[in-house]
C-alpha atoms as a printed R data frame, in Angstrom:
    type eleno elety resid chain resno       x       y       z
1   ATOM     1    CA   GLU     A     1 -25.866   3.622  -3.878
2   ATOM     2    CA   LEU     A     2 -24.541   0.083  -4.136
3   ATOM     3    CA   VAL     A     3 -23.665  -0.485  -7.811
4   ATOM     4    CA   VAL     A     4 -22.235  -3.991  -7.882
5   ATOM     5    CA   GLN     A     5 -21.392  -6.674  -5.369
6   ATOM     6    CA   PHE     A     6 -19.165  -9.759  -5.553
7   ATOM     7    CA   GLN     A     7 -19.527 -12.587  -3.067
8   ATOM     8    CA   VAL     A     8 -17.196 -15.500  -2.402
9   ATOM     9    CA   LEU     A     9 -18.800 -18.077  -0.164
10  ATOM    10    CA   ASN     A    10 -17.052 -19.188   3.033
11  ATOM    11    CA   GLN     A    11 -14.053 -16.887   2.484
12  ATOM    12    CA   SER     A    12 -13.300 -13.454   3.879
13  ATOM    13    CA   CYS     A    13 -11.849 -10.749   1.644
14  ATOM    14    CA   GLN     A    14  -8.772  -9.383   3.446
15  ATOM    15    CA   CYS     A    15  -7.468  -6.792   0.955
16  ATOM    16    CA   LEU     A    16  -8.172  -5.344  -2.480
17  ATOM    17    CA   ALA     A    17  -6.912  -2.889  -5.082
18  ATOM    18    CA   TRP     A    18  -8.116  -1.212  -8.269
19  ATOM    19    CA   LYS     A    19  -6.239  -1.880 -11.496
20  ATOM    20    CA   PRO     A    20  -4.522   1.367 -12.549
21  ATOM    21    CA   ARG     A    21  -5.106   2.903 -15.946
22  ATOM    22    CA   PRO     A    22  -2.061   3.734 -18.083
23  ATOM    23    CA   VAL     A    23  -0.956   7.341 -17.663
24  ATOM    24    CA   GLY     A    24  -2.550   9.694 -20.196
25  ATOM    25    CA   VAL     A    25  -4.884   7.034 -21.603
26  ATOM    26    CA   TRP     A    26  -8.608   7.700 -21.379
27  ATOM    27    CA   PRO     A    27 -10.887   4.688 -20.891
28  ATOM    28    CA   ARG     A    28 -12.448   3.425 -24.104
29  ATOM    29    CA   PRO     A    29 -16.227   2.954 -24.278
30  ATOM    30    CA   GLY     A    30 -17.155  -0.335 -22.710
31  ATOM    31    CA   GLU     A    31 -13.679  -0.834 -21.218
32  ATOM    32    CA   SER     A    32 -13.889  -2.646 -17.928
33  ATOM    33    CA   GLN     A    33 -12.400  -1.585 -14.645
34  ATOM    34    CA   HIS     A    34 -10.860  -4.404 -12.660
35  ATOM    35    CA   VAL     A    35 -10.470  -5.076  -8.957
36  ATOM    36    CA   VAL     A    36  -8.094  -7.621  -7.451
37  ATOM    37    CA   ALA     A    37  -8.942  -9.111  -4.060
38  ATOM    38    CA   GLY     A    38  -7.039 -11.347  -1.665
39  ATOM    39    CA   TYR     A    39  -8.806 -13.964   0.457
40  ATOM    40    CA   SER     A    40  -8.363 -15.946   3.651
41  ATOM    41    CA   ASP     A    41  -7.762 -19.198   1.742
42  ATOM    42    CA   GLY     A    42  -4.654 -17.815   0.000
43  ATOM    43    CA   THR     A    43  -6.391 -17.124  -3.313
44  ATOM    44    CA   VAL     A    44  -6.284 -13.998  -5.450
45  ATOM    45    CA   ARG     A    45  -9.362 -13.173  -7.528
46  ATOM    46    CA   VAL     A    46  -9.703 -10.605 -10.316
47  ATOM    47    CA   PHE     A    47 -13.176  -9.138 -10.900
48  ATOM    48    CA   SER     A    48 -14.479  -7.176 -13.876
49  ATOM    49    CA   VAL     A    49 -16.693  -4.390 -12.553
50  ATOM    50    CA   SER     A    50 -18.532  -3.648 -15.813
51  ATOM    51    CA   ARG     A    51 -19.177  -7.314 -16.587
52  ATOM    52    CA   THR     A    52 -19.887  -8.092 -12.913
53  ATOM    53    CA   GLU     A    53 -17.998 -11.366 -13.076
54  ATOM    54    CA   MET     A    54 -14.869 -13.013 -11.762
55  ATOM    55    CA   GLU     A    55 -12.312 -13.242 -14.582
56  ATOM    56    CA   LEU     A    56  -9.430 -14.988 -12.856
57  ATOM    57    CA   LYS     A    57  -8.659 -17.010  -9.755
58  ATOM    58    CA   MET     A    58  -5.068 -17.756  -8.687
59  ATOM    59    CA   HIS     A    59  -3.710 -19.552  -5.638
60  ATOM    60    CA   PRO     A    60  -0.176 -18.216  -5.030
61  ATOM    61    CA   HIS     A    61  -0.280 -18.471  -1.219
62  ATOM    62    CA   ALA     A    62  -0.616 -21.184   1.405
63  ATOM    63    CA   ALA     A    63  -1.724 -18.660   4.050
64  ATOM    64    CA   ALA     A    64  -4.370 -15.937   4.199
65  ATOM    65    CA   LEU     A    65  -3.608 -12.800   2.191
66  ATOM    66    CA   THR     A    66  -2.968  -9.539   4.046
67  ATOM    67    CA   ALA     A    67  -1.954  -7.162   1.197
68  ATOM    68    CA   VAL     A    68  -2.416  -6.940  -2.559
69  ATOM    69    CA   THR     A    69  -1.662  -4.364  -5.257
70  ATOM    70    CA   TYR     A    70  -1.131  -3.960  -9.000
71  ATOM    71    CA   SER     A    71   2.126  -2.867 -10.581
72  ATOM    72    CA   THR     A    72   1.919   0.686 -11.912
73  ATOM    73    CA   ASP     A    73   1.185  -0.538 -15.459
74  ATOM    74    CA   GLY     A    74  -1.404  -3.070 -14.248
75  ATOM    75    CA   GLU     A    75   0.536  -5.960 -15.835
76  ATOM    76    CA   MET     A    76   1.489  -7.688 -12.564
77  ATOM    77    CA   ILE     A    77  -0.244  -8.437  -9.275
78  ATOM    78    CA   LEU     A    78   1.794  -8.364  -6.068
79  ATOM    79    CA   SER     A    79   0.323 -10.187  -3.079
80  ATOM    80    CA   GLY     A    80   1.506 -10.725   0.482
81  ATOM    81    CA   GLY     A    81   0.401 -13.304   3.023
82  ATOM    82    CA   LYS     A    82   0.070 -13.739   6.757
83  ATOM    83    CA   ASP     A    83   3.188 -15.930   6.638
84  ATOM    84    CA   GLY     A    84   5.284 -13.109   5.137
85  ATOM    85    CA   ILE     A    85   5.542 -14.601   1.643
86  ATOM    86    CA   VAL     A    86   5.266 -12.143  -1.282
87  ATOM    87    CA   ALA     A    87   4.177 -13.423  -4.703
88  ATOM    88    CA   VAL     A    88   4.307 -11.687  -8.092
89  ATOM    89    CA   SER     A    89   1.730 -13.066 -10.545
90  ATOM    90    CA   SER     A    90   0.606 -12.279 -14.079
91  ATOM    91    CA   PRO     A    91  -3.141 -11.585 -14.510
92  ATOM    92    CA   ARG     A    92  -2.723 -12.340 -18.222
93  ATOM    93    CA   THR     A    93  -1.484 -15.910 -17.767
94  ATOM    94    CA   GLY     A    94  -2.493 -16.654 -14.178
95  ATOM    95    CA   MET     A    95   1.092 -17.791 -13.495
96  ATOM    96    CA   THR     A    96   3.114 -16.844 -10.417
97  ATOM    97    CA   ILE     A    97   6.452 -15.477 -11.620
98  ATOM    98    CA   HIS     A    98   8.282 -14.703  -8.367
99  ATOM    99    CA   VAL     A    99   7.930 -15.958  -4.792
100 ATOM   100    CA   LEU     A   100   9.930 -13.891  -2.287
101 ATOM   101    CA   ALA     A   101  10.517 -15.200   1.232
102 ATOM   102    CA   ASP     A   102  12.544 -12.276   2.631
103 ATOM   103    CA   HIS     A   103   9.793 -11.337   5.124
104 ATOM   104    CA   LYS     A   104   8.906 -14.951   5.952
105 ATOM   105    CA   GLY     A   105   7.390 -15.401   9.399
106 ATOM   106    CA   SER     A   106   5.797 -11.967   9.735
107 ATOM   107    CA   PRO     A   107   2.527 -10.832   8.088
108 ATOM   108    CA   ILE     A   108   2.855  -8.412   5.163
109 ATOM   109    CA   THR     A   109   1.145  -5.130   6.101
110 ATOM   110    CA   VAL     A   110   1.768  -2.992   2.984
111 ATOM   111    CA   LEU     A   111   2.643  -3.492  -0.690
112 ATOM   112    CA   GLN     A   112   3.076  -0.407  -2.875
113 ATOM   113    CA   CYS     A   113   4.466   0.261  -6.364
114 ATOM   114    CA   THR     A   114   5.685   3.503  -7.899
115 ATOM   115    CA   ARG     A   115   7.215   4.509 -11.236
116 ATOM   116    CA   LYS     A   116  10.857   5.523 -11.382
117 ATOM   117    CA   GLN     A   117  13.302   6.934 -13.899
118 ATOM   118    CA   TYR     A   118  15.360   4.370 -15.776
119 ATOM   119    CA   HIS     A   119  18.664   3.690 -13.954
120 ATOM   120    CA   GLU     A   120  17.525   5.896 -11.073
121 ATOM   121    CA   LEU     A   121  19.019   4.647  -7.789
122 ATOM   122    CA   GLY     A   122  21.440   2.456  -9.730
123 ATOM   123    CA   VAL     A   123  19.023  -0.325 -10.637
124 ATOM   124    CA   GLU     A   124  17.447  -1.247 -13.968
125 ATOM   125    CA   GLY     A   125  13.737  -1.271 -14.627
126 ATOM   126    CA   GLY     A   126  10.917   1.232 -14.553
127 ATOM   127    CA   GLU     A   127   9.372   0.434 -11.194
128 ATOM   128    CA   LEU     A   128  10.122   0.589  -7.495
129 ATOM   129    CA   TRP     A   129   8.029  -1.297  -4.984
130 ATOM   130    CA   LEU     A   130   8.092  -1.853  -1.256
131 ATOM   131    CA   ALA     A   131   6.855  -4.451   1.186
132 ATOM   132    CA   ALA     A   132   6.392  -3.819   4.914
133 ATOM   133    CA   SER     A   133   5.799  -6.510   7.530
134 ATOM   134    CA   SER     A   134   4.534  -6.588  11.115
135 ATOM   135    CA   ASP     A   135   8.043  -7.013  12.532
136 ATOM   136    CA   ARG     A   136   8.904  -3.423  11.483
137 ATOM   137    CA   ARG     A   137  10.940  -4.403   8.425
138 ATOM   138    CA   VAL     A   138  10.615  -2.740   5.009
139 ATOM   139    CA   SER     A   139  12.170  -4.045   1.796
140 ATOM   140    CA   VAL     A   140  12.496  -1.894  -1.332
141 ATOM   141    CA   TRP     A   141  12.839  -3.476  -4.767
142 ATOM   142    CA   GLY     A   142  13.610  -2.390  -8.312
143 ATOM   143    CA   SER     A   143  11.820  -4.336 -11.033
144 ATOM   144    CA   ASP     A   144  11.783  -4.721 -14.784
145 ATOM   145    CA   TRP     A   145   8.758  -6.964 -15.288
146 ATOM   146    CA   LEU     A   146   9.332  -7.440 -19.037
147 ATOM   147    CA   ARG     A   147  12.819  -8.806 -18.381
148 ATOM   148    CA   ASP     A   148  11.703 -10.800 -15.368
149 ATOM   149    CA   LYS     A   149  14.051  -8.837 -13.086
150 ATOM   150    CA   CYS     A   150  13.397  -8.188  -9.407
151 ATOM   151    CA   GLU     A   151  16.316  -6.760  -7.406
152 ATOM   152    CA   LEU     A   152  16.469  -5.932  -3.699
153 ATOM   153    CA   LEU     A   153  17.477  -2.281  -3.382
154 ATOM   154    CA   ASP     A   154  17.256  -1.563   0.347
155 ATOM   155    CA   TRP     A   155  16.358  -3.309   3.577
156 ATOM   156    CA   LEU     A   156  15.131  -1.291   6.566
157 ATOM   157    CA   SER     A   157  14.632  -2.559  10.089
158 ATOM   158    CA   PHE     A   158  13.192  -0.256  12.738
159 ATOM   159    CA   PRO     A   159  13.908  -0.895  16.447
160 ATOM   160    CA   ALA     A   160  11.212  -1.040  19.094
161 ATOM   161    CA   PRO     A   161  10.963  -1.742  22.834
162 ATOM   162    CA   ALA     A   162   9.782  -5.134  24.004
163 ATOM   163    CA   GLY     A   163   6.064  -5.074  23.275
164 ATOM   164    CA   PRO     A   164   3.217  -7.175  24.593
165 ATOM   165    CA   GLU     A   165   3.047 -10.785  23.485
166 ATOM   166    CA   GLY     A   166   1.769 -11.168  19.940
167 ATOM   167    CA   LEU     A   167   2.115  -8.618  17.140
168 ATOM   168    CA   ASP     A   168  -1.641  -8.295  16.675
169 ATOM   169    CA   SER     A   169  -1.938  -5.879  19.599
170 ATOM   170    CA   LEU     A   170   0.704  -3.511  18.229
171 ATOM   171    CA   SER     A   171   0.215  -0.671  15.773
172 ATOM   172    CA   PRO     A   172   0.818  -1.828  12.190
173 ATOM   173    CA   SER     A   173   4.067  -1.206  10.327
174 ATOM   174    CA   LEU     A   174   3.144   1.177   7.480
175 ATOM   175    CA   ALA     A   175   5.297   2.583   4.684
176 ATOM   176    CA   ALA     A   176   4.627   4.620   1.541
177 ATOM   177    CA   PHE     A   177   6.625   6.244  -1.234
178 ATOM   178    CA   CYS     A   178   6.513  10.031  -1.002
179 ATOM   179    CA   PRO     A   179   4.734  11.472  -4.098
180 ATOM   180    CA   TRP     A   180   6.182  14.971  -3.714
181 ATOM   181    CA   GLU     A   181   9.745  13.966  -2.736
182 ATOM   182    CA   HIS     A   182  11.259  11.400  -5.121
183 ATOM   183    CA   GLY     A   183  13.468   8.700  -3.651
184 ATOM   184    CA   VAL     A   184  11.952   9.121  -0.182
185 ATOM   185    CA   LEU     A   185   9.657   6.821   1.735
186 ATOM   186    CA   VAL     A   186   7.643   7.506   4.886
187 ATOM   187    CA   TYR     A   187   7.418   4.957   7.699
188 ATOM   188    CA   VAL     A   188   5.183   4.827  10.788
189 ATOM   189    CA   GLY     A   189   4.807   1.997  13.264
190 ATOM   190    CA   PHE     A   190   5.348   0.810  16.812
191 ATOM   191    CA   GLY     A   191   8.822   1.920  17.864
192 ATOM   192    CA   LEU     A   192  11.008   3.714  20.370
193 ATOM   193    CA   GLN     A   193   9.197   7.000  19.709
194 ATOM   194    CA   LYS     A   194   5.788   8.042  18.397
195 ATOM   195    CA   GLU     A   195   6.914   9.518  15.087
196 ATOM   196    CA   ALA     A   196   6.869   9.396  11.306
197 ATOM   197    CA   LEU     A   197  10.238   8.819   9.637
198 ATOM   198    CA   PHE     A   198  11.258  10.189   6.223
199 ATOM   199    CA   TYR     A   199  13.941   7.918   4.747
200 ATOM   200    CA   SER     A   200  16.077   8.715   1.675
201 ATOM   201    CA   LEU     A   201  16.768   5.768  -0.624
202 ATOM   202    CA   ARG     A   202  19.655   7.688  -2.196
203 ATOM   203    CA   LYS     A   203  21.411   8.688   1.025
204 ATOM   204    CA   LYS     A   204  20.418   5.489   2.869
205 ATOM   205    CA   GLN     A   205  19.469   7.463   5.966
206 ATOM   206    CA   VAL     A   206  16.564   9.050   7.824
207 ATOM   207    CA   LEU     A   207  16.261  12.653   6.606
208 ATOM   208    CA   ARG     A   208  13.870  13.875   9.294
209 ATOM   209    CA   LYS     A   209  11.433  12.794  11.949
210 ATOM   210    CA   MET     A   210   7.955  14.109  12.709
211 ATOM   211    CA   SER     A   211   6.468  13.688  16.185
212 ATOM   212    CA   LEU     A   212   3.000  12.149  16.456
213 ATOM   213    CA   PRO     A   213   0.468  12.158  19.332
214 ATOM   214    CA   ALA     A   214   0.296   8.346  19.294
215 ATOM   215    CA   PHE     A   215   1.337   5.336  17.206
216 ATOM   216    CA   ALA     A   216  -0.519   5.584  13.889
217 ATOM   217    CA   THR     A   217  -2.980   2.916  12.774
218 ATOM   218    CA   SER     A   218  -3.280   4.132   9.158
219 ATOM   219    CA   LEU     A   219  -1.357   6.302   6.694
220 ATOM   220    CA   SER     A   220  -1.922   7.933   3.314
221 ATOM   221    CA   LEU     A   221   0.109  10.507   1.381
222 ATOM   222    CA   SER     A   222  -1.660  12.947  -0.926
223 ATOM   223    CA   PRO     A   223  -0.704  12.567  -4.612
224 ATOM   224    CA   ALA     A   224  -1.586  16.216  -5.295
225 ATOM   225    CA   ALA     A   225  -0.051  18.240  -2.447
226 ATOM   226    CA   PRO     A   226   2.501  17.767   0.368
227 ATOM   227    CA   PHE     A   227  -0.021  16.484   2.911
228 ATOM   228    CA   MET     A   228  -0.118  13.313   4.960
229 ATOM   229    CA   ALA     A   229  -3.213  11.762   6.539
230 ATOM   230    CA   LEU     A   230  -2.809   9.659   9.677
231 ATOM   231    CA   GLY     A   231  -5.378   7.663  11.622
232 ATOM   232    CA   PHE     A   232  -5.013   6.756  15.284
233 ATOM   233    CA   GLY     A   233  -6.429   4.244  17.724
234 ATOM   234    CA   ASP     A   234  -8.135   6.934  19.809
235 ATOM   235    CA   ARG     A   235 -10.520   7.733  16.909
236 ATOM   236    CA   LEU     A   236  -8.461  10.726  15.758
237 ATOM   237    CA   LEU     A   237  -7.702  11.713  12.151
238 ATOM   238    CA   ARG     A   238  -4.753  14.048  11.562
239 ATOM   239    CA   LEU     A   239  -4.019  16.041   8.396
240 ATOM   240    CA   GLN     A   240  -0.328  16.939   8.491
241 ATOM   241    CA   PRO     A   241   1.366  19.426   6.113
242 ATOM   242    CA   CYS     A   242   4.881  18.342   5.080
243 ATOM   243    CA   PRO     A   243   7.715  18.898   5.686
244 ATOM   244    CA   ALA     A   244   6.471  21.169   8.471
245 ATOM   245    CA   GLY     A   245   3.352  22.995   9.533
246 ATOM   246    CA   ALA     A   246   0.571  22.971  12.069
247 ATOM   247    CA   PRO     A   247  -1.407  19.693  11.962
248 ATOM   248    CA   GLN     A   248  -5.212  19.678  11.815
249 ATOM   249    CA   ASP     A   249  -6.944  17.068  13.969
250 ATOM   250    CA   TYR     A   250 -10.484  15.816  13.379
251 ATOM   251    CA   ALA     A   251 -12.841  13.658  15.400
252 ATOM   252    CA   GLY     A   252 -15.649  11.831  13.654
253 ATOM   253    CA   HIS     A   253 -15.041   8.121  14.087
254 ATOM   254    CA   ASP     A   254 -16.285   6.009  16.989
255 ATOM   255    CA   ASP     A   255 -13.519   3.421  16.650
256 ATOM   256    CA   PRO     A   256  -9.814   3.311  15.671
257 ATOM   257    CA   VAL     A   257  -9.219   4.775  12.204
258 ATOM   258    CA   HIS     A   258  -7.754   1.705  10.504
259 ATOM   259    CA   LEU     A   259  -7.780   3.028   6.932
260 ATOM   260    CA   CYS     A   260  -7.261   6.418   5.288
261 ATOM   261    CA   ARG     A   261  -6.861   6.859   1.557
262 ATOM   262    CA   PHE     A   262  -6.573   9.977  -0.602
263 ATOM   263    CA   ALA     A   263  -8.469  10.056  -3.888
264 ATOM   264    CA   PRO     A   264  -6.182  10.297  -6.970
265 ATOM   265    CA   SER     A   265  -7.115  13.982  -7.312
266 ATOM   266    CA   GLY     A   266  -6.110  14.699  -3.716
267 ATOM   267    CA   ARG     A   267  -9.378  16.609  -3.224
268 ATOM   268    CA   ARG     A   268 -11.087  13.926  -1.159
269 ATOM   269    CA   LEU     A   269  -9.986  11.667   1.659
270 ATOM   270    CA   LEU     A   270 -11.688   8.413   2.612
271 ATOM   271    CA   THR     A   271 -11.344   7.081   6.155
272 ATOM   272    CA   ALA     A   272 -12.730   3.904   7.694
273 ATOM   273    CA   SER     A   273 -13.224   2.508  11.185
274 ATOM   274    CA   HIS     A   274 -15.024  -0.590  12.463
275 ATOM   275    CA   SER     A   275 -18.537   0.481  11.504
276 ATOM   276    CA   ALA     A   276 -18.198   3.686   9.482
277 ATOM   277    CA   VAL     A   277 -16.725   5.012   6.249
278 ATOM   278    CA   LEU     A   278 -16.293   8.803   6.078
279 ATOM   279    CA   VAL     A   279 -15.500  10.909   3.003
280 ATOM   280    CA   TRP     A   280 -13.786  14.236   3.651
281 ATOM   281    CA   GLU     A   281 -13.594  17.193   1.257
282 ATOM   282    CA   LEU     A   282 -10.242  19.004   1.204
283 ATOM   283    CA   PRO     A   283 -10.653  22.646   0.162
284 ATOM   284    CA   GLY     A   284  -7.910  24.515  -1.686
């Protein structure tokens, strides 16, 4: 059933994310859950679900937003635009703290944050985050938000053959930190081969490659078990054990699977295509 709905007139919502709860902290009675959403006019809006109201509106971008996420502690909002600009803003003050132009000129396709050990990978701060853009580049950053530090840790660029004119027709560049293999990220996108790449941030090299039936249109890594979900343009959903194992392929969508997302428990998987949202139960 539809529980609550937020509408912004004359603007399309391009991306959204739930605010994470602190680890080990149960929600207090009456505590609100928050959603951040990015819009076509370059604005970022924060909504309170329990109060069914918009709490904050920021305008950190001159172009439409294409990706948005919270930092792992929920204290910062990272947003990326169609022009490749990444902004880091505080939902407490509404101020934009960092504007990063490293991906300028290519739409941001993914923003993701993960916790890290202090001094892990030779950089201060308690958080790693990555940005991927349509031109097959991925930047990895180490951040200490309290000290206002944001340091570039790695810069990846993946080759590809000459594609058709315009990046919109190509498969998206997708990257994610690996929950079961620390210091590793997974990348899929249009390239020389149809494959998923596992890259080590410590060794600064690709550890292994996994062949795929086609270029993936969506990617999600299970937080509970070494499984990867991949969506494809031919309406196929693949559940892939890692680092090796027989994949399981499922049909069910009538259009390209442009989103797949594991639930935090890893027991359910949500997939979306043009006109359908499917929820899958993962036994065992």
